[in-house]
CSV table of C-alpha atoms and ligand atoms in Angstrom, one decimal:
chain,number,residue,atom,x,y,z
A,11,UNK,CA,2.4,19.4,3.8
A,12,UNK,CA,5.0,18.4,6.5
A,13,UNK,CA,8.7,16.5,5.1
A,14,UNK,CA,9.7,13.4,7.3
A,15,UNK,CA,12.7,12.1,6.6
A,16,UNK,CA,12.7,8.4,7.2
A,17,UNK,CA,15.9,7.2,9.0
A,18,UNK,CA,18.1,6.7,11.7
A,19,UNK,CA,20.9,8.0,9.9
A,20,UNK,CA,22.8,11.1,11.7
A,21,UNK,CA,24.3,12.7,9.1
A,22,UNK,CA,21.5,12.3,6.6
A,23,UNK,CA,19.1,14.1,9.2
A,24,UNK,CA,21.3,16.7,9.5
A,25,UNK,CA,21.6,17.4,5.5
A,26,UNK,CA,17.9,17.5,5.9
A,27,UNK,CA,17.6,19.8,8.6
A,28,UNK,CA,20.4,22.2,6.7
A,29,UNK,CA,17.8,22.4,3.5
A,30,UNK,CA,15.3,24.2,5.9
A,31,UNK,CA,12.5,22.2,4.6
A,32,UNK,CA,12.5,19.3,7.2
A,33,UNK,CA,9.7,18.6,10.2
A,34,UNK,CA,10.2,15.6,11.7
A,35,UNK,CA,11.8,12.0,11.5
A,36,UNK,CA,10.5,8.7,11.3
A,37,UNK,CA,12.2,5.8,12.4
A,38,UNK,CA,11.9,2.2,12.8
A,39,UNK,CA,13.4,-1.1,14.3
A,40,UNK,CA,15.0,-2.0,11.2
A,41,UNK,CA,16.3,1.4,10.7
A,42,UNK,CA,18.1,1.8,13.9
A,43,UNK,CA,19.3,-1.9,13.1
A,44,UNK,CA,20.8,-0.5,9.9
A,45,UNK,CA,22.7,2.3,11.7
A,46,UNK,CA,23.9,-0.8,14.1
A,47,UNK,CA,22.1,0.9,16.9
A,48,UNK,CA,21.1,-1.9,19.6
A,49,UNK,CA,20.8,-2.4,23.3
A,50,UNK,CA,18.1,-0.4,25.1
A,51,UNK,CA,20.1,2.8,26.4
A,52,UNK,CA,22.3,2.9,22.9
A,53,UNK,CA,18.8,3.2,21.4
A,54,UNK,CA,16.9,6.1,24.0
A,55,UNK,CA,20.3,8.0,23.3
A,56,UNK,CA,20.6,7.9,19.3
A,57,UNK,CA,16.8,9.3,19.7
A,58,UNK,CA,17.8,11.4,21.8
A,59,UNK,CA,20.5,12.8,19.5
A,60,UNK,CA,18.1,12.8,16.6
A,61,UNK,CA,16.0,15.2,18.6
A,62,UNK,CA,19.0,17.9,19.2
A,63,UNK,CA,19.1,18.1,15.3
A,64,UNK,CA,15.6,18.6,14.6
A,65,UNK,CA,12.8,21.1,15.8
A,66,UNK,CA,10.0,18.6,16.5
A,67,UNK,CA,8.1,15.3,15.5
A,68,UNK,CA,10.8,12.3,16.5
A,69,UNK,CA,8.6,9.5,15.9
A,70,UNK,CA,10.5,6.7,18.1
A,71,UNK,CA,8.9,3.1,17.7
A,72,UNK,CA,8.2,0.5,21.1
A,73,UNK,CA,9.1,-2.9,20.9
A,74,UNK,CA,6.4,-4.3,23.4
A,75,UNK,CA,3.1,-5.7,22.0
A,76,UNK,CA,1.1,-5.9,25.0
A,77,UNK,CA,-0.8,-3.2,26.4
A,78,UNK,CA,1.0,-2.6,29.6
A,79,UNK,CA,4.6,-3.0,28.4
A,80,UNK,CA,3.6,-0.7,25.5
A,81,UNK,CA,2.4,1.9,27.9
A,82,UNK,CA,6.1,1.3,30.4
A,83,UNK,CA,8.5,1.7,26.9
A,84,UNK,CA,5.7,4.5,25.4
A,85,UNK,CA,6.0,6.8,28.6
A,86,UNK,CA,9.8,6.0,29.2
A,87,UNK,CA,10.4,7.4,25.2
A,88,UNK,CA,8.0,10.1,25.8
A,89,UNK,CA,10.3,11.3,28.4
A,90,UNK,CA,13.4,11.9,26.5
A,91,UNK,CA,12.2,14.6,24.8
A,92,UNK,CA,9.1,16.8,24.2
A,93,UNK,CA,9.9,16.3,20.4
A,94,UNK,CA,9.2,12.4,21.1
A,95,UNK,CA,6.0,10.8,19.2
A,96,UNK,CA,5.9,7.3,20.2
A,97,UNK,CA,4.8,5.4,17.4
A,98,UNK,CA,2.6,2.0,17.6
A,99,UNK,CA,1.7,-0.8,15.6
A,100,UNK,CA,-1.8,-1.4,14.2
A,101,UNK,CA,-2.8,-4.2,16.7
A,102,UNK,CA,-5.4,-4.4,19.3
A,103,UNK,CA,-3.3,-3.3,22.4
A,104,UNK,CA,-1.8,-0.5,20.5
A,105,UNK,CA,-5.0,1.2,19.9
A,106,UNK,CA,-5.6,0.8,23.7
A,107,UNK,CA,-2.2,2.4,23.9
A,108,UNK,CA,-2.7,5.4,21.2
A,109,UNK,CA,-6.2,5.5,23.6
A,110,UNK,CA,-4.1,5.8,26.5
A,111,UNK,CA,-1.4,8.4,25.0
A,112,UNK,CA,-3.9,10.8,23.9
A,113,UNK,CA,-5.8,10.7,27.2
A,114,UNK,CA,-2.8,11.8,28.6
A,115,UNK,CA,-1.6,14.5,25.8
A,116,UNK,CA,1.3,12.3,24.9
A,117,UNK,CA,1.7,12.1,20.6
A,118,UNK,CA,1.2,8.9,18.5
A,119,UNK,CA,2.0,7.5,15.7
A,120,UNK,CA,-0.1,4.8,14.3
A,121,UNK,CA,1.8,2.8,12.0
A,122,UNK,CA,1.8,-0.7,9.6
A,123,UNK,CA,-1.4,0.8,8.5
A,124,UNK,CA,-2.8,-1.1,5.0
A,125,UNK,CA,-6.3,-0.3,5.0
A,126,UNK,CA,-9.1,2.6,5.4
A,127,UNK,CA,-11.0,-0.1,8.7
A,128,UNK,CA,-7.4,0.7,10.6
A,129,UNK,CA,-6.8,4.1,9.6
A,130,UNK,CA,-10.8,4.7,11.0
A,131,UNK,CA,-9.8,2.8,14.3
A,132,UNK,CA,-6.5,4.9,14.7
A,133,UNK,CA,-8.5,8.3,14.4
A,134,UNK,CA,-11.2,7.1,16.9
A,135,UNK,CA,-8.2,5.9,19.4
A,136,UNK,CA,-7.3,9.7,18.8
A,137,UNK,CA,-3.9,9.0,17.4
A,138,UNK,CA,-1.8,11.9,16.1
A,139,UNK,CA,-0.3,10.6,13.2
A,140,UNK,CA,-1.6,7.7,11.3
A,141,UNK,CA,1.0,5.8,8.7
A,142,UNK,CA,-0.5,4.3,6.0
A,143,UNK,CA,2.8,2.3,4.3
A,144,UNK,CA,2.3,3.1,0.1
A,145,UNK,CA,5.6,2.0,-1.1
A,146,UNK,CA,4.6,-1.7,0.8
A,147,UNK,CA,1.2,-1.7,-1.0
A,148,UNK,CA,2.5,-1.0,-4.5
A,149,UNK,CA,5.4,-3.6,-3.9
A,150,UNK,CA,1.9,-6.1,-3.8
A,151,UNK,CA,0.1,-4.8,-6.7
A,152,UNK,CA,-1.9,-2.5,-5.5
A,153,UNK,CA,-2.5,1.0,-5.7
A,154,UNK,CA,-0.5,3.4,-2.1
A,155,UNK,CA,-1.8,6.2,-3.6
A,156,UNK,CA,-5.4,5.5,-4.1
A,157,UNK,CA,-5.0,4.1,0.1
A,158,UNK,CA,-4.4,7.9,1.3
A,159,UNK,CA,-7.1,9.3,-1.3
A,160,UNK,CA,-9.7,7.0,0.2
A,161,UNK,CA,-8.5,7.9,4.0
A,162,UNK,CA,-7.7,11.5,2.6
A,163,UNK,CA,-11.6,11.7,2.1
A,164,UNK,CA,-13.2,9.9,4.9
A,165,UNK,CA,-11.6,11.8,7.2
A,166,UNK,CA,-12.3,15.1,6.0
A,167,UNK,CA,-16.1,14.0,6.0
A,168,UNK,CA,-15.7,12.6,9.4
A,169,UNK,CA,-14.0,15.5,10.8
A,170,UNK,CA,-11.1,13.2,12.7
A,171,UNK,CA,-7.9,15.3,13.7
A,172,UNK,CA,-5.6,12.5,13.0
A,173,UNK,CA,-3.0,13.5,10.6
A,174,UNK,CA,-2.1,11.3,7.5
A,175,UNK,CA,1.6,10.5,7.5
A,176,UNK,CA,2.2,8.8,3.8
A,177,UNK,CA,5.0,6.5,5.2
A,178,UNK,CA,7.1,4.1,3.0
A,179,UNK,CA,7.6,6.5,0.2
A,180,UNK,CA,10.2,5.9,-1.5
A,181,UNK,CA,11.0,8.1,-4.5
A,182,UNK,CA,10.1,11.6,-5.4
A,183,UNK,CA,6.8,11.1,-8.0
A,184,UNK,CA,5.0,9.2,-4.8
A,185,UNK,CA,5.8,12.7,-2.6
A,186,UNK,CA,3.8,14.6,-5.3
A,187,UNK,CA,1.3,11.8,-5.9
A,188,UNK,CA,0.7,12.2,-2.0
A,189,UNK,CA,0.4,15.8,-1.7
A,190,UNK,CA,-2.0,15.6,-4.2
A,191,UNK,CA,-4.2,12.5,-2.3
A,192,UNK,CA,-4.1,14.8,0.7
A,193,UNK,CA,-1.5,13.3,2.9
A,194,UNK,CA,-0.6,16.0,5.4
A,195,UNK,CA,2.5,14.5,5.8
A,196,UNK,CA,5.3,12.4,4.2
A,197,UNK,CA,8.0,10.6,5.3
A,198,UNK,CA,10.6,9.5,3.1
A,199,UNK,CA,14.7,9.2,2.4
A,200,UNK,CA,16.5,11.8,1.7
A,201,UNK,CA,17.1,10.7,-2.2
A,202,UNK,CA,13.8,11.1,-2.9
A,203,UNK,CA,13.4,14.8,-1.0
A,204,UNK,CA,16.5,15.9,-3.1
A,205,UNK,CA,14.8,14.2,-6.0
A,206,UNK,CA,12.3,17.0,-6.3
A,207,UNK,CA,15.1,19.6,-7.0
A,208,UNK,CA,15.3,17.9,-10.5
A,209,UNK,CA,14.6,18.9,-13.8
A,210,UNK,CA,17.2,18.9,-16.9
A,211,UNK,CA,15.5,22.1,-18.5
A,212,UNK,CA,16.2,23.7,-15.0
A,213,UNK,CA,19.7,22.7,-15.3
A,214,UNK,CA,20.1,23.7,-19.2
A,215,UNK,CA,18.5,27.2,-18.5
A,216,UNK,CA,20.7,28.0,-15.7
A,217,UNK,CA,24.0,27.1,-17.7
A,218,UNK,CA,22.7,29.4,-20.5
A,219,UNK,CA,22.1,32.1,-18.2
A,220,UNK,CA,25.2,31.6,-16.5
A,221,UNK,CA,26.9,31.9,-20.3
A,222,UNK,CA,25.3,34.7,-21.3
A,223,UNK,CA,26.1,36.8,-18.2
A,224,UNK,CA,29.6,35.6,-18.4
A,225,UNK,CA,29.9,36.6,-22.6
A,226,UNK,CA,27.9,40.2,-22.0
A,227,UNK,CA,30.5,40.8,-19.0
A,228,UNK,CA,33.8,39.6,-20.3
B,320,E4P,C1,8.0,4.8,8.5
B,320,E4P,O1,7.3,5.1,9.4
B,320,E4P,C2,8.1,3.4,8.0
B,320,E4P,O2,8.6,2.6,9.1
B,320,E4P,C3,8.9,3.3,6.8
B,320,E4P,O3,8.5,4.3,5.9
B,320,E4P,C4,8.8,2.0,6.1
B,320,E4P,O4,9.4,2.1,4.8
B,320,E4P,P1,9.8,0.8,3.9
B,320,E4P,O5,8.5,0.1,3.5
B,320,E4P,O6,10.6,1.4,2.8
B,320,E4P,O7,10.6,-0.1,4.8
Protein backbone atom coordinates (compact mmCIF):
# COMPACT_ATOMS: atom_id res chain seq x y z
CA UNK A 1 0.00 0.00 0.00
CA UNK A 2 1.26 3.45 -1.10
CA UNK A 3 1.40 6.67 1.87
CA UNK A 4 0.03 10.03 0.49
CA UNK A 5 0.39 12.68 2.56
CA UNK A 6 -2.46 15.08 2.25
CA UNK A 7 -1.20 18.76 2.17
CA UNK A 8 0.25 21.59 0.80
CA UNK A 9 2.40 22.13 3.62
CA UNK A 10 6.33 22.31 2.78
CA UNK A 11 7.77 21.44 5.67
CA UNK A 12 5.33 18.72 6.62
CA UNK A 13 6.12 17.02 3.22
CA UNK A 14 9.53 17.10 3.82
CA UNK A 15 9.22 15.38 7.47
CA UNK A 16 7.42 12.86 5.44
CA UNK A 17 9.77 12.31 2.77
CA UNK A 18 12.76 12.11 5.60
CA UNK A 19 10.73 8.98 7.28
CA UNK A 20 11.40 7.01 3.98
CA UNK A 21 7.99 5.78 3.85
CA UNK A 22 6.26 8.42 1.68
CA UNK A 23 4.92 8.04 -2.23
CA UNK A 24 3.14 10.84 -3.25
CA UNK A 25 1.02 14.02 -2.14
CA UNK A 26 -2.35 14.99 -2.42
CA UNK A 27 -3.50 18.39 -2.55
CA UNK A 28 -6.50 20.39 -2.86
CA UNK A 29 -7.92 24.04 -3.41
CA UNK A 30 -8.57 24.41 0.13
CA UNK A 31 -5.26 23.15 1.08
CA UNK A 32 -3.18 25.44 -0.95
CA UNK A 33 -5.69 28.12 0.40
CA UNK A 34 -4.53 27.09 3.92
CA UNK A 35 -0.85 27.47 3.10
CA UNK A 36 -2.01 31.09 1.64
CA UNK A 37 -0.94 29.97 -1.77
CA UNK A 38 -3.08 32.00 -4.52
CA UNK A 39 -2.75 33.48 -7.86
CA UNK A 40 -2.15 31.09 -10.86
CA UNK A 41 1.77 31.12 -11.14
CA UNK A 42 2.28 31.26 -7.05
CA UNK A 43 0.17 28.02 -7.38
CA UNK A 44 2.11 26.03 -10.62
CA UNK A 45 5.32 26.97 -8.58
CA UNK A 46 4.39 25.64 -4.83
CA UNK A 47 3.66 22.35 -7.00
CA UNK A 48 6.36 22.58 -8.55
CA UNK A 49 8.40 22.79 -5.21
CA UNK A 50 6.37 20.01 -3.83
CA UNK A 51 7.61 17.83 -6.65
CA UNK A 52 11.59 18.56 -5.86
CA UNK A 53 10.81 17.04 -2.46
CA UNK A 54 9.13 13.97 -3.40
CA UNK A 55 9.95 11.01 -5.82
CA UNK A 56 6.62 10.75 -7.69
CA UNK A 57 2.70 11.01 -7.58
CA UNK A 58 1.99 15.05 -7.07
CA UNK A 59 -1.55 14.95 -7.41
CA UNK A 60 -2.32 18.77 -8.38
CA UNK A 61 -6.18 19.66 -8.65
CA UNK A 62 -7.78 22.06 -11.82
CA UNK A 63 -10.10 24.60 -11.18
CA UNK A 64 -12.02 24.52 -14.59
CA UNK A 65 -15.30 22.57 -14.78
CA UNK A 66 -15.81 22.44 -18.34
CA UNK A 67 -14.32 20.05 -20.54
CA UNK A 68 -12.11 22.21 -22.54
CA UNK A 69 -10.77 24.50 -19.82
CA UNK A 70 -10.15 21.26 -17.80
CA UNK A 71 -8.15 19.80 -20.63
CA UNK A 72 -5.96 23.73 -21.08
CA UNK A 73 -5.24 23.85 -16.88
CA UNK A 74 -4.92 19.58 -16.98
CA UNK A 75 -2.10 19.75 -19.77
CA UNK A 76 -0.52 23.11 -18.51
CA UNK A 77 -0.01 21.15 -14.74
CA UNK A 78 0.97 18.05 -16.50
CA UNK A 79 3.83 19.99 -17.79
CA UNK A 80 5.54 21.03 -14.68
CA UNK A 81 6.65 17.99 -13.84
CA UNK A 82 6.56 14.26 -14.87
CA UNK A 83 5.60 13.59 -11.08
CA UNK A 84 2.35 15.68 -11.93
CA UNK A 85 -1.18 13.64 -11.63
CA UNK A 86 -3.77 16.02 -12.39
CA UNK A 87 -6.60 15.34 -10.29
CA UNK A 88 -10.43 15.85 -11.42
CA UNK A 89 -13.73 16.09 -9.97
CA UNK A 90 -16.47 13.41 -10.28
CA UNK A 91 -18.57 15.36 -12.85
CA UNK A 92 -19.57 14.66 -16.34
CA UNK A 93 -16.75 16.76 -18.20
CA UNK A 94 -14.14 15.33 -15.88
CA UNK A 95 -14.61 11.87 -16.89
CA UNK A 96 -14.37 13.23 -20.53
CA UNK A 97 -11.24 14.73 -19.19
CA UNK A 98 -9.75 11.56 -17.20
CA UNK A 99 -10.91 9.96 -20.88
CA UNK A 100 -8.86 12.43 -22.55
CA UNK A 101 -5.61 12.15 -20.04
CA UNK A 102 -5.34 8.50 -20.31
CA UNK A 103 -5.65 8.56 -24.12
CA UNK A 104 -2.78 10.59 -24.00
CA UNK A 105 -0.67 8.65 -21.09
CA UNK A 106 -1.10 11.73 -18.83
CA UNK A 107 -2.12 10.44 -14.87
CA UNK A 108 -5.43 11.16 -13.14
CA UNK A 109 -6.80 11.48 -10.23
CA UNK A 110 -10.49 10.96 -9.85
CA UNK A 111 -11.65 12.61 -6.90
CA UNK A 112 -15.04 13.72 -4.57
CA UNK A 113 -15.85 10.21 -5.14
CA UNK A 114 -19.00 8.97 -2.59
CA UNK A 115 -20.19 6.02 -4.23
CA UNK A 116 -19.33 2.51 -6.03
CA UNK A 117 -21.65 4.03 -9.75
CA UNK A 118 -18.68 6.81 -9.74
CA UNK A 119 -15.87 4.84 -8.73
CA UNK A 120 -17.14 2.21 -11.84
CA UNK A 121 -17.34 5.32 -14.27
CA UNK A 122 -13.73 6.56 -13.18
CA UNK A 123 -12.19 3.07 -13.90
CA UNK A 124 -14.01 2.90 -17.39
CA UNK A 125 -12.78 6.67 -18.14
CA UNK A 126 -9.34 4.79 -17.33
CA UNK A 127 -8.43 7.03 -14.53
CA UNK A 128 -5.22 6.32 -12.53
CA UNK A 129 -6.20 6.95 -9.16
CA UNK A 130 -9.74 7.07 -7.96
CA UNK A 131 -10.50 8.95 -4.41
CA UNK A 132 -13.18 7.78 -2.60
CA UNK A 133 -13.34 10.62 0.45
CA UNK A 134 -14.02 8.12 3.89
CA UNK A 135 -13.43 10.60 6.56
CA UNK A 136 -16.49 12.89 4.58
CA UNK A 137 -18.73 9.75 4.57
CA UNK A 138 -18.36 8.85 8.24
CA UNK A 139 -18.75 12.68 9.12
CA UNK A 140 -22.62 11.76 7.56
CA UNK A 141 -23.25 8.61 9.27
CA UNK A 142 -22.25 6.29 7.17
CA UNK A 143 -19.73 3.73 6.89
CA UNK A 144 -15.88 5.12 4.59
CA UNK A 145 -14.65 1.95 5.14
CA UNK A 146 -17.30 -0.35 4.05
CA UNK A 147 -17.14 2.42 0.52
CA UNK A 148 -13.55 1.05 -0.39
CA UNK A 149 -14.45 -2.69 0.60
CA UNK A 150 -17.38 -2.57 -1.84
CA UNK A 151 -15.03 -0.76 -4.74
CA UNK A 152 -12.11 -2.89 -3.30
CA UNK A 153 -14.19 -5.95 -4.63
CA UNK A 154 -15.74 -4.92 -7.80
CA UNK A 155 -12.82 -4.04 -9.09
CA UNK A 156 -10.84 -6.89 -8.56
CA UNK A 157 -13.82 -8.94 -10.28
CA UNK A 158 -13.84 -6.55 -13.05
CA UNK A 159 -10.28 -6.48 -13.60
CA UNK A 160 -10.07 -2.33 -13.84
CA UNK A 161 -6.38 -0.92 -13.34
CA UNK A 162 -7.60 2.07 -11.54
CA UNK A 163 -6.00 2.38 -8.22
CA UNK A 164 -8.01 3.10 -5.00
CA UNK A 165 -6.65 6.16 -3.23
CA UNK A 166 -8.62 6.14 0.34
CA UNK A 167 -8.58 9.97 0.51
CA UNK A 168 -9.91 12.10 3.50
CA UNK A 169 -8.40 9.85 6.15
CA UNK A 170 -7.94 11.42 8.93
CA UNK A 171 -6.50 9.46 11.82
CA UNK A 172 -4.27 6.43 12.05
CA UNK A 173 -7.15 3.40 12.89
CA UNK A 174 -8.86 4.54 9.27
CA UNK A 175 -5.11 3.84 7.49
CA UNK A 176 -5.27 0.25 8.95
CA UNK A 177 -9.08 -0.09 8.38
CA UNK A 178 -8.11 0.82 4.70
CA UNK A 179 -5.27 -1.47 4.14
CA UNK A 180 -7.38 -4.01 5.24
CA UNK A 181 -10.58 -3.02 2.69
CA UNK A 182 -8.00 -3.09 -0.04
CA UNK A 183 -7.17 0.49 -0.69
CA UNK A 184 -3.93 0.57 -2.61
CA UNK A 185 -3.34 3.74 -1.46
CA UNK A 186 -3.98 6.32 1.31
CA UNK A 187 -3.70 9.73 1.67
CA UNK A 188 -3.68 11.33 4.86
CA UNK A 189 -1.90 14.11 7.38
CA UNK A 190 1.06 13.59 8.70
CA UNK A 191 -0.49 13.13 12.45
CA UNK A 192 -2.09 10.28 11.54
CA UNK A 193 1.11 8.58 9.51
CA UNK A 194 3.17 9.28 12.83
CA UNK A 195 0.18 7.95 14.65
CA UNK A 196 0.95 4.41 13.64
CA UNK A 197 4.38 4.54 15.46
CA UNK A 198 2.30 4.34 18.72
CA UNK A 199 1.91 1.94 21.28
CA UNK A 200 2.51 2.58 25.28
CA UNK A 201 3.80 -1.12 25.71
CA UNK A 202 6.34 -0.24 22.87
CA UNK A 203 7.35 2.73 24.87
CA UNK A 204 7.44 0.81 28.38
CA UNK A 205 9.51 -2.06 26.87
CA UNK A 206 12.07 0.11 25.47
CA UNK A 207 12.64 2.21 28.76
CA UNK A 208 13.05 -1.22 30.56
CA UNK A 209 15.51 -2.33 28.07
CA UNK A 210 17.16 0.85 28.01
CA UNK A 211 17.40 0.33 32.22
CA UNK A 212 18.57 -2.86 32.23
CA UNK A 213 21.46 -2.26 29.79
CA UNK A 214 22.34 0.81 31.62
CA UNK A 215 22.25 -1.21 35.44
CA UNK A 216 24.20 -4.54 33.89
CA UNK A 217 26.89 -1.89 32.34
CA UNK A 218 27.35 0.62 35.11
C1 LIG B 1 -7.53 14.41 -0.95
O1 LIG B 1 -7.39 14.11 -2.08
C2 LIG B 1 -8.74 15.11 -0.46
O2 LIG B 1 -8.81 16.35 -1.09
C3 LIG B 1 -8.68 15.24 1.02
O3 LIG B 1 -8.27 14.00 1.55
C4 LIG B 1 -9.98 15.72 1.66
O4 LIG B 1 -9.87 15.56 3.05
P1 LIG B 1 -10.90 16.26 4.07
O5 LIG B 1 -12.22 15.59 3.94
O6 LIG B 1 -10.29 16.00 5.43
O7 LIG B 1 -10.95 17.71 3.71
Amino acid sequence: MKFFIDTANLSQIREAQDLGVLDGVTTNPSLMAKEGITGHQNVLNHYKAICEIVDDNVSAEVIATEYDEMIKEGEALAAIDSKIVVKIPMIKDGIKAIKYFSNKGIRTNCTLVFSAGQAILAAKAGATYLSPFIGRIDDMNWDGVELIHQISTIYAIQNFDTQILAASVRNSLQIVKCAEAGADVVTCPLSAILGLLKHPLTDLGLAQFLADHKKANS
